Amino acid sequence: MTKAIGSSCHNFGSTRVVAAVYQAKITKASYSYSRRTRTRANFRSGTCCRGRRPHPVKVVEVIESTVKKLTDSTLFVAISGNLDNVSLNHYADVRLKHLQERLKPGGSINCRVLMVNRKRRRAVLTAKKVLIDLSLLIVASLDDAKEGFIIRTIVIRASEKSPQVKFHNNSKAIVPTREASDTIIASLSEALIMGRTVQARIISCNTETRRIVSGIRQASVNSKDTAAIQNVEIGHSIRGIVSGLQKEKAIVTLKLTRVCVLLSLNNLIGRRGNTVA
């Protein structure tokens, strides 16, 4: 038998739900939530009550948020009543001037969820348009990482020995020094700047050691895959293998060229007269 118990901590979030009361049970916590106007009579078995539950924010989800507060290093925004933050490096694709005028409290801003901390009920967001682009390949976990994927990443370490970039959900990858740039550079600090968004190719992915190696040099427009895809022309019939699925698209690896492409699920299902579940 299910028990419906309300408390003040259940107000975190904004999704309103309606639940049937199967067994009435008043505790100190639930009474503090309803002591204004509700009594035991309001929780009779078989009646309905309204409450709130936390909004299930998901990593890589693009959502509209409301600006709450701007500090020197962090922008705090509200998502369905929850207070989340956008770090200074993620306000925009470039450094913004006059932030107080651009990011006023009460204004709306589109963000993509980079990471969710379930324990603290906080989410880290980005407002960079280059990362909000829905046509991007997204790596939200080690299982999503496939060799050959070209994705946009964030530089989190620019040391000479072990540069690192970060994907969504705090997934990280090591960038070998020889793969950090297309040109000869005196130091990595010239090519890699903390917080900058760069395009990287996944070179290898080891699920046992949970280690991802990526290269910025191999993600350039001069890579071998660019030449390989030139052999694919509009109207040609080609074969491929589905190597991954995302929310609205499938990742297909072409057999002849080994190039990863995106296939819209709406276009695929629409041709068969079905709908995306």
Tab-separated table of N, CA and C in Angstrom, residues 126-260:
chain	number	residue	atom	x	y	z
A	126	THR	N	25.653	25.758	-19.888
A	126	THR	CA	26.424	26.586	-20.805
A	126	THR	C	25.463	27.388	-21.672
A	127	ALA	N	25.837	28.629	-21.937
A	127	ALA	CA	25.032	29.482	-22.807
A	127	ALA	C	25.735	29.725	-24.142
A	128	LYS	N	26.829	29.002	-24.391
A	128	LYS	CA	27.550	29.149	-25.653
A	128	LYS	C	26.721	28.568	-26.795
A	129	LYS	N	26.500	29.384	-27.817
A	129	LYS	CA	25.711	28.914	-28.960
A	129	LYS	C	26.394	27.755	-29.669
A	130	VAL	N	27.726	27.744	-29.655
A	130	VAL	CA	28.457	26.689	-30.339
A	130	VAL	C	28.242	25.340	-29.665
A	131	LEU	N	27.874	25.338	-28.372
A	131	LEU	CA	27.598	24.100	-27.653
A	131	LEU	C	26.103	23.787	-27.585
A	132	ILE	N	25.275	24.793	-27.855
A	132	ILE	CA	23.819	24.578	-27.838
A	132	ILE	C	23.335	24.001	-29.165
A	133	ASP	N	24.145	24.130	-30.203
A	133	ASP	CA	23.789	23.645	-31.535
A	133	ASP	C	23.303	22.201	-31.466
A	134	LEU	N	22.078	21.967	-31.904
A	134	LEU	CA	21.451	20.648	-31.787
A	134	LEU	C	21.989	19.637	-32.796
A	135	SER	N	22.748	20.098	-33.801
A	135	SER	CA	23.250	19.179	-34.816
A	135	SER	C	24.559	18.517	-34.403
A	136	LEU	N	25.050	18.809	-33.210
A	136	LEU	CA	26.343	18.293	-32.776
A	136	LEU	C	26.254	16.849	-32.316
A	137	LEU	N	27.362	16.125	-32.499
A	137	LEU	CA	27.520	14.847	-31.823
A	137	LEU	C	27.781	15.133	-30.352
A	138	ILE	N	27.170	14.364	-29.464
A	138	ILE	CA	27.283	14.629	-28.034
A	138	ILE	C	27.804	13.388	-27.323
A	139	VAL	N	28.799	13.588	-26.486
A	139	VAL	CA	29.328	12.516	-25.647
A	139	VAL	C	29.010	12.874	-24.200
A	140	ALA	N	28.018	12.177	-23.628
A	140	ALA	CA	27.596	12.444	-22.260
A	140	ALA	C	28.126	11.410	-21.282
A	141	SER	N	28.737	10.357	-21.792
A	141	SER	CA	29.299	9.320	-20.932
A	141	SER	C	30.333	8.539	-21.723
A	142	LEU	N	31.047	7.660	-21.042
A	142	LEU	CA	32.053	6.840	-21.707
A	142	LEU	C	31.425	5.912	-22.742
A	143	ASP	N	30.199	5.497	-22.499
A	143	ASP	CA	29.514	4.601	-23.447
A	143	ASP	C	29.198	5.300	-24.768
A	144	ASP	N	29.055	6.631	-24.728
A	144	ASP	CA	28.742	7.383	-25.949
A	144	ASP	C	29.971	7.631	-26.810
A	145	ALA	N	31.160	7.502	-26.232
A	145	ALA	CA	32.396	7.821	-26.949
A	145	ALA	C	32.762	6.698	-27.908
A	146	LYS	N	32.934	7.044	-29.167
A	146	LYS	CA	33.331	6.084	-30.182
A	146	LYS	C	34.534	6.636	-30.941
A	147	GLU	N	35.441	5.743	-31.297
A	147	GLU	CA	36.631	6.163	-32.033
A	147	GLU	C	36.243	6.790	-33.368
A	148	GLY	N	36.789	7.965	-33.632
A	148	GLY	CA	36.498	8.665	-34.879
A	148	GLY	C	35.494	9.783	-34.734
A	149	PHE	N	34.763	9.834	-33.640
A	149	PHE	CA	33.795	10.900	-33.435
A	149	PHE	C	34.503	12.253	-33.378
A	150	ILE	N	33.939	13.237	-34.058
A	150	ILE	CA	34.434	14.613	-33.976
A	150	ILE	C	33.394	15.422	-33.214
A	151	ILE	N	33.785	15.962	-32.093
A	151	ILE	CA	32.860	16.672	-31.222
A	151	ILE	C	33.501	17.953	-30.712
A	152	ARG	N	32.687	18.820	-30.155
A	152	ARG	CA	33.186	20.057	-29.560
A	152	ARG	C	33.397	19.838	-28.066
A	153	THR	N	34.541	20.252	-27.599
A	153	THR	CA	34.920	20.040	-26.210
A	153	THR	C	35.374	21.349	-25.581
A	154	ILE	N	35.606	21.302	-24.268
A	154	ILE	CA	36.028	22.480	-23.519
A	154	ILE	C	37.398	22.207	-22.913
A	155	VAL	N	38.327	23.107	-23.106
A	155	VAL	CA	39.668	22.952	-22.551
A	155	VAL	C	39.616	23.200	-21.042
A	156	ILE	N	40.053	22.212	-20.255
A	156	ILE	CA	40.046	22.361	-18.799
A	156	ILE	C	41.460	22.327	-18.214
A	157	ARG	N	42.436	21.923	-19.018
A	157	ARG	CA	43.826	21.930	-18.567
A	157	ARG	C	44.735	22.145	-19.769
A	158	ALA	N	45.650	23.091	-19.638
A	158	ALA	CA	46.537	23.425	-20.741
A	158	ALA	C	47.999	23.236	-20.366
A	159	SER	N	48.284	22.293	-19.495
A	159	SER	CA	49.666	22.044	-19.079
A	159	SER	C	50.450	21.390	-20.211
A	160	GLU	N	51.764	21.546	-20.175
A	160	GLU	CA	52.617	21.017	-21.228
A	160	GLU	C	52.635	19.487	-21.239
A	161	LYS	N	52.446	18.857	-20.079
A	161	LYS	CA	52.564	17.403	-19.991
A	161	LYS	C	51.262	16.678	-20.346
A	162	SER	N	50.151	17.160	-19.803
A	162	SER	CA	48.898	16.420	-20.006
A	162	SER	C	47.712	17.367	-20.183
A	163	PRO	N	47.561	17.928	-21.380
A	163	PRO	CA	46.366	18.752	-21.649
A	163	PRO	C	45.106	17.900	-21.576
A	164	GLN	N	44.012	18.515	-21.144
A	164	GLN	CA	42.746	17.795	-21.043
A	164	GLN	C	41.611	18.636	-21.593
A	165	VAL	N	40.628	17.930	-22.149
A	165	VAL	CA	39.384	18.571	-22.576
A	165	VAL	C	38.230	17.837	-21.906
A	166	LYS	N	37.088	18.502	-21.832
A	166	LYS	CA	35.939	17.925	-21.141
A	166	LYS	C	34.725	17.913	-22.048
A	167	PHE	N	33.971	16.797	-21.975
A	167	PHE	CA	32.718	16.681	-22.693
A	167	PHE	C	31.574	17.002	-21.736
A	168	HIS	N	30.380	16.526	-22.065
A	168	HIS	CA	29.239	16.684	-21.172
A	168	HIS	C	29.348	15.713	-19.997
A	169	ASN	N	28.641	16.049	-18.936
A	169	ASN	CA	28.532	15.194	-17.752
A	169	ASN	C	29.897	14.891	-17.132
A	170	ASN	N	30.810	15.860	-17.257
A	170	ASN	CA	32.134	15.787	-16.638
A	170	ASN	C	33.014	14.676	-17.210
A	171	SER	N	32.688	14.162	-18.390
A	171	SER	CA	33.551	13.191	-19.055
A	171	SER	C	34.772	13.925	-19.614
A	172	LYS	N	35.952	13.356	-19.400
A	172	LYS	CA	37.189	14.032	-19.776
A	172	LYS	C	38.006	13.186	-20.738
A	173	ALA	N	38.905	13.852	-21.455
A	173	ALA	CA	39.796	13.170	-22.393
A	173	ALA	C	41.171	13.815	-22.338
A	174	ILE	N	42.190	13.001	-22.521
A	174	ILE	CA	43.569	13.481	-22.564
A	174	ILE	C	43.942	13.813	-24.004
A	175	VAL	N	44.650	14.912	-24.181
A	175	VAL	CA	45.117	15.313	-25.504
A	175	VAL	C	46.637	15.195	-25.538
A	176	PRO	N	47.192	14.231	-26.295
A	176	PRO	CA	48.650	14.137	-26.414
A	176	PRO	C	49.224	15.436	-26.975
A	177	THR	N	50.417	15.790	-26.549
A	177	THR	CA	51.031	17.042	-26.981
A	177	THR	C	51.130	17.129	-28.497
A	178	ARG	N	51.456	16.017	-29.139
A	178	ARG	CA	51.619	16.018	-30.602
A	178	ARG	C	50.288	16.206	-31.327
A	179	GLU	N	49.177	16.017	-30.595
A	179	GLU	CA	47.860	16.151	-31.203
A	179	GLU	C	47.161	17.456	-30.813
A	180	ALA	N	47.896	18.356	-30.181
A	180	ALA	CA	47.267	19.567	-29.645
A	180	ALA	C	47.081	20.663	-30.682
A	181	SER	N	47.839	20.609	-31.784
A	181	SER	CA	47.738	21.689	-32.765
A	181	SER	C	48.159	21.200	-34.141
A	182	ASP	N	47.631	21.863	-35.180
A	182	ASP	CA	48.001	21.534	-36.562
A	182	ASP	C	49.356	22.103	-36.936
A	183	THR	N	49.767	23.165	-36.248
A	183	THR	CA	51.007	23.851	-36.588
A	183	THR	C	52.024	23.696	-35.468
A	184	ILE	N	53.255	23.999	-35.778
A	184	ILE	CA	54.319	23.949	-34.768
A	184	ILE	C	54.166	25.141	-33.835
A	185	ILE	N	54.111	24.872	-32.536
A	185	ILE	CA	53.939	25.937	-31.559
A	185	ILE	C	55.041	25.862	-30.516
A	186	ALA	N	55.339	27.031	-29.929
A	186	ALA	CA	56.387	27.089	-28.911
A	186	ALA	C	55.911	26.500	-27.595
A	187	SER	N	54.641	26.721	-27.257
A	187	SER	CA	54.066	26.191	-26.022
A	187	SER	C	52.588	25.921	-26.227
A	188	LEU	N	52.051	25.016	-25.416
A	188	LEU	CA	50.639	24.669	-25.548
A	188	LEU	C	49.714	25.824	-25.181
A	189	SER	N	50.201	26.741	-24.363
A	189	SER	CA	49.369	27.869	-23.959
A	189	SER	C	48.979	28.739	-25.152
A	190	GLU	N	49.744	28.628	-26.259
A	190	GLU	CA	49.395	29.384	-27.452
A	190	GLU	C	48.195	28.762	-28.179
A	191	ALA	N	48.080	27.448	-28.077
A	191	ALA	CA	47.008	26.753	-28.796
A	191	ALA	C	45.808	26.450	-27.919
A	192	LEU	N	46.051	26.206	-26.621
A	192	LEU	CA	44.975	25.824	-25.715
A	192	LEU	C	44.816	26.883	-24.630
A	193	ILE	N	43.624	27.402	-24.514
A	193	ILE	CA	43.303	28.401	-23.498
A	193	ILE	C	42.180	27.845	-22.633
A	194	MET	N	42.336	27.955	-21.338
A	194	MET	CA	41.336	27.435	-20.412
A	194	MET	C	39.953	28.000	-20.715
A	195	GLY	N	38.973	27.099	-20.812
A	195	GLY	CA	37.600	27.526	-21.056
A	195	GLY	C	37.233	27.663	-22.511
A	196	ARG	N	38.215	27.610	-23.401
A	196	ARG	CA	37.919	27.752	-24.825
A	196	ARG	C	37.277	26.476	-25.375
A	197	THR	N	36.362	26.650	-26.311
A	197	THR	CA	35.719	25.516	-26.972
A	197	THR	C	36.522	25.128	-28.205
A	198	VAL	N	36.899	23.862	-28.290
A	198	VAL	CA	37.686	23.379	-29.429
A	198	VAL	C	37.037	22.127	-29.991
A	199	GLN	N	37.314	21.867	-31.240
A	199	GLN	CA	36.826	20.654	-31.886
A	199	GLN	C	37.874	19.565	-31.748
A	200	ALA	N	37.461	18.381	-31.339
A	200	ALA	CA	38.408	17.291	-31.102
A	200	ALA	C	37.873	15.999	-31.688
A	201	ARG	N	38.807	15.125	-32.066
A	201	ARG	CA	38.459	13.810	-32.577
A	201	ARG	C	38.863	12.758	-31.541
A	202	ILE	N	37.983	11.824	-31.278
A	202	ILE	CA	38.300	10.753	-30.337
A	202	ILE	C	39.224	9.758	-31.033
A	203	ILE	N	40.442	9.626	-30.514
A	203	ILE	CA	41.435	8.734	-31.098
A	203	ILE	C	41.261	7.313	-30.567
A	204	SER	N	41.059	7.193	-29.268
A	204	SER	CA	40.875	5.873	-28.669
A	204	SER	C	40.010	6.003	-27.430
A	205	CYS	N	39.342	4.903	-27.080
A	205	CYS	CA	38.468	4.885	-25.908
A	205	CYS	C	38.580	3.517	-25.249
A	206	ASN	N	39.074	3.486	-24.025
A	206	ASN	CA	39.261	2.232	-23.289
A	206	ASN	C	38.245	2.182	-22.156
A	207	THR	N	37.263	1.299	-22.271
A	207	THR	CA	36.211	1.207	-21.259
A	207	THR	C	36.710	0.595	-19.955
A	208	GLU	N	37.754	-0.228	-20.031
A	208	GLU	CA	38.264	-0.873	-18.822
A	208	GLU	C	38.995	0.125	-17.926
A	209	THR	N	39.861	0.929	-18.523
A	209	THR	CA	40.602	1.936	-17.749
A	209	THR	C	39.853	3.258	-17.686
A	210	ARG	N	38.720	3.347	-18.420
A	210	ARG	CA	37.906	4.556	-18.476
A	210	ARG	C	38.763	5.747	-18.914
A	211	ARG	N	39.486	5.543	-19.981
A	211	ARG	CA	40.414	6.547	-20.490
A	211	ARG	C	40.070	6.867	-21.933
A	212	ILE	N	39.902	8.147	-22.218
A	212	ILE	CA	39.623	8.621	-23.566
A	212	ILE	C	40.793	9.484	-24.025
A	213	VAL	N	41.287	9.210	-25.223
A	213	VAL	CA	42.354	10.011	-25.824
A	213	VAL	C	41.775	10.701	-27.053
A	214	SER	N	41.956	12.000	-27.140
A	214	SER	CA	41.422	12.753	-28.269
A	214	SER	C	42.506	13.636	-28.858
A	215	GLY	N	42.282	14.069	-30.091
A	215	GLY	CA	43.241	14.927	-30.765
A	215	GLY	C	42.569	16.112	-31.403
A	216	ILE	N	43.160	17.280	-31.213
A	216	ILE	CA	42.634	18.494	-31.834
A	216	ILE	C	43.146	18.607	-33.266
A	217	ARG	N	44.383	18.158	-33.486
A	217	ARG	CA	44.978	18.222	-34.827
A	217	ARG	C	44.182	17.383	-35.818
A	218	GLN	N	43.748	16.210	-35.403
A	218	GLN	CA	43.034	15.315	-36.306
A	218	GLN	C	41.583	15.715	-36.526
A	219	ALA	N	41.120	16.732	-35.839
A	219	ALA	CA	39.741	17.194	-36.010
A	219	ALA	C	39.649	18.365	-36.973
A	220	SER	N	40.766	18.754	-37.568
A	220	SER	CA	40.773	19.907	-38.464
A	220	SER	C	40.083	19.564	-39.773
A	221	VAL	N	39.799	20.586	-40.550
A	221	VAL	CA	39.119	20.388	-41.838
A	221	VAL	C	40.026	19.714	-42.855
A	222	ASN	N	41.316	19.613	-42.520
A	222	ASN	CA	42.250	18.974	-43.457
A	222	ASN	C	42.457	17.502	-43.161
A	223	SER	N	41.635	16.938	-42.259
A	223	SER	CA	41.819	15.536	-41.889
A	223	SER	C	41.471	14.624	-43.054
A	224	LYS	N	41.870	13.359	-42.934
A	224	LYS	CA	41.682	12.401	-44.028
A	224	LYS	C	40.214	12.108	-44.299
A	225	ASP	N	39.349	12.268	-43.276
A	225	ASP	CA	37.924	11.995	-43.482
A	225	ASP	C	37.289	13.021	-44.409
A	226	THR	N	37.862	14.238	-44.430
A	226	THR	CA	37.321	15.261	-45.317
A	226	THR	C	37.517	14.846	-46.769
A	227	ALA	N	38.679	14.279	-47.040
A	227	ALA	CA	38.940	13.797	-48.398
A	227	ALA	C	38.079	12.589	-48.716
A	228	ALA	N	37.867	11.741	-47.704
A	228	ALA	CA	37.090	10.518	-47.938
A	228	ALA	C	35.639	10.829	-48.243
A	229	ILE	N	35.079	11.823	-47.577
A	229	ILE	CA	33.653	12.112	-47.756
A	229	ILE	C	33.388	12.817	-49.074
A	230	GLN	N	34.443	13.333	-49.717
A	230	GLN	CA	34.252	13.983	-51.002
A	230	GLN	C	33.811	12.988	-52.071
A	231	ASN	N	34.067	11.714	-51.838
A	231	ASN	CA	33.650	10.678	-52.785
A	231	ASN	C	32.168	10.351	-52.674
A	232	VAL	N	31.501	10.868	-51.641
A	232	VAL	CA	30.075	10.636	-51.452
A	232	VAL	C	29.308	11.799	-52.058
A	233	GLU	N	28.476	11.528	-53.038
A	233	GLU	CA	27.729	12.572	-53.730
A	233	GLU	C	26.246	12.447	-53.436
A	234	ILE	N	25.552	13.576	-53.601
A	234	ILE	CA	24.108	13.607	-53.370
A	234	ILE	C	23.399	12.672	-54.349
A	235	GLY	N	22.518	11.838	-53.838
A	235	GLY	CA	21.773	10.906	-54.662
A	235	GLY	C	22.351	9.509	-54.700
A	236	HIS	N	23.593	9.362	-54.198
A	236	HIS	CA	24.197	8.029	-54.191
A	236	HIS	C	23.584	7.164	-53.093
A	237	SER	N	23.466	5.895	-53.342
A	237	SER	CA	23.023	4.944	-52.323
A	237	SER	C	24.256	4.378	-51.632
A	238	ILE	N	24.307	4.507	-50.338
A	238	ILE	CA	25.467	4.041	-49.586
A	238	ILE	C	24.990	3.195	-48.410
A	239	ARG	N	25.868	2.355	-47.925
A	239	ARG	CA	25.557	1.495	-46.794
A	239	ARG	C	26.314	1.972	-45.559
A	240	GLY	N	25.671	1.788	-44.421
A	240	GLY	CA	26.306	2.196	-43.180
A	240	GLY	C	25.822	1.357	-42.018
A	241	ILE	N	26.491	1.522	-40.897
A	241	ILE	CA	26.154	0.800	-39.672
A	241	ILE	C	25.797	1.815	-38.599
A	242	VAL	N	24.674	1.610	-37.933
A	242	VAL	CA	24.275	2.492	-36.833
A	242	VAL	C	25.222	2.257	-35.662
A	243	SER	N	25.996	3.285	-35.328
A	243	SER	CA	26.983	3.162	-34.246
A	243	SER	C	26.549	3.872	-32.970
A	244	GLY	N	25.418	4.576	-33.016
A	244	GLY	CA	24.946	5.253	-31.814
A	244	GLY	C	23.593	5.899	-32.048
A	245	LEU	N	22.870	6.129	-30.973
A	245	LEU	CA	21.563	6.776	-31.038
A	245	LEU	C	21.534	7.940	-30.065
A	246	GLN	N	20.957	9.048	-30.515
A	246	GLN	CA	20.734	10.196	-29.650
A	246	GLN	C	19.266	10.544	-29.677
A	247	LYS	N	18.911	11.645	-29.064
A	247	LYS	CA	17.506	11.955	-28.847
A	247	LYS	C	16.728	12.058	-30.157
A	248	GLU	N	17.268	12.765	-31.147
A	248	GLU	CA	16.515	13.003	-32.374
A	248	GLU	C	17.273	12.565	-33.624
A	249	LYS	N	18.383	11.837	-33.447
A	249	LYS	CA	19.168	11.451	-34.598
A	249	LYS	C	19.942	10.168	-34.328
A	250	ALA	N	20.327	9.513	-35.411
A	250	ALA	CA	21.147	8.310	-35.312
A	250	ALA	C	22.530	8.615	-35.872
A	251	ILE	N	23.548	8.004	-35.276
A	251	ILE	CA	24.925	8.158	-35.732
A	251	ILE	C	25.258	6.944	-36.580
A	252	VAL	N	25.570	7.191	-37.846
A	252	VAL	CA	25.810	6.110	-38.803
A	252	VAL	C	27.252	6.196	-39.309
A	253	THR	N	27.948	5.067	-39.290
A	253	THR	CA	29.305	4.985	-39.839
A	253	THR	C	29.233	4.391	-41.234
A	254	LEU	N	29.646	5.152	-42.232
A	254	LEU	CA	29.608	4.683	-43.611
A	254	LEU	C	30.641	3.580	-43.810
A	255	LYS	N	30.255	2.518	-44.505
A	255	LYS	CA	31.128	1.344	-44.633
A	255	LYS	C	32.366	1.615	-45.480
A	256	LEU	N	32.208	2.313	-46.593
A	256	LEU	CA	33.327	2.516	-47.499
A	256	LEU	C	34.335	3.532	-46.974
A	257	THR	N	33.837	4.620	-46.403
A	257	THR	CA	34.736	5.712	-46.009
A	257	THR	C	35.026	5.728	-44.522
A	258	ARG	N	34.241	5.003	-43.723
A	258	ARG	CA	34.375	4.986	-42.257
A	258	ARG	C	34.130	6.363	-41.655
A	259	VAL	N	33.365	7.183	-42.351
A	259	VAL	CA	33.035	8.517	-41.864
A	259	VAL	C	31.746	8.443	-41.065
A	260	CYS	N	31.704	9.151	-39.928
A	260	CYS	CA	30.491	9.198	-39.097
A	260	CYS	C	29.581	10.316	-39.585
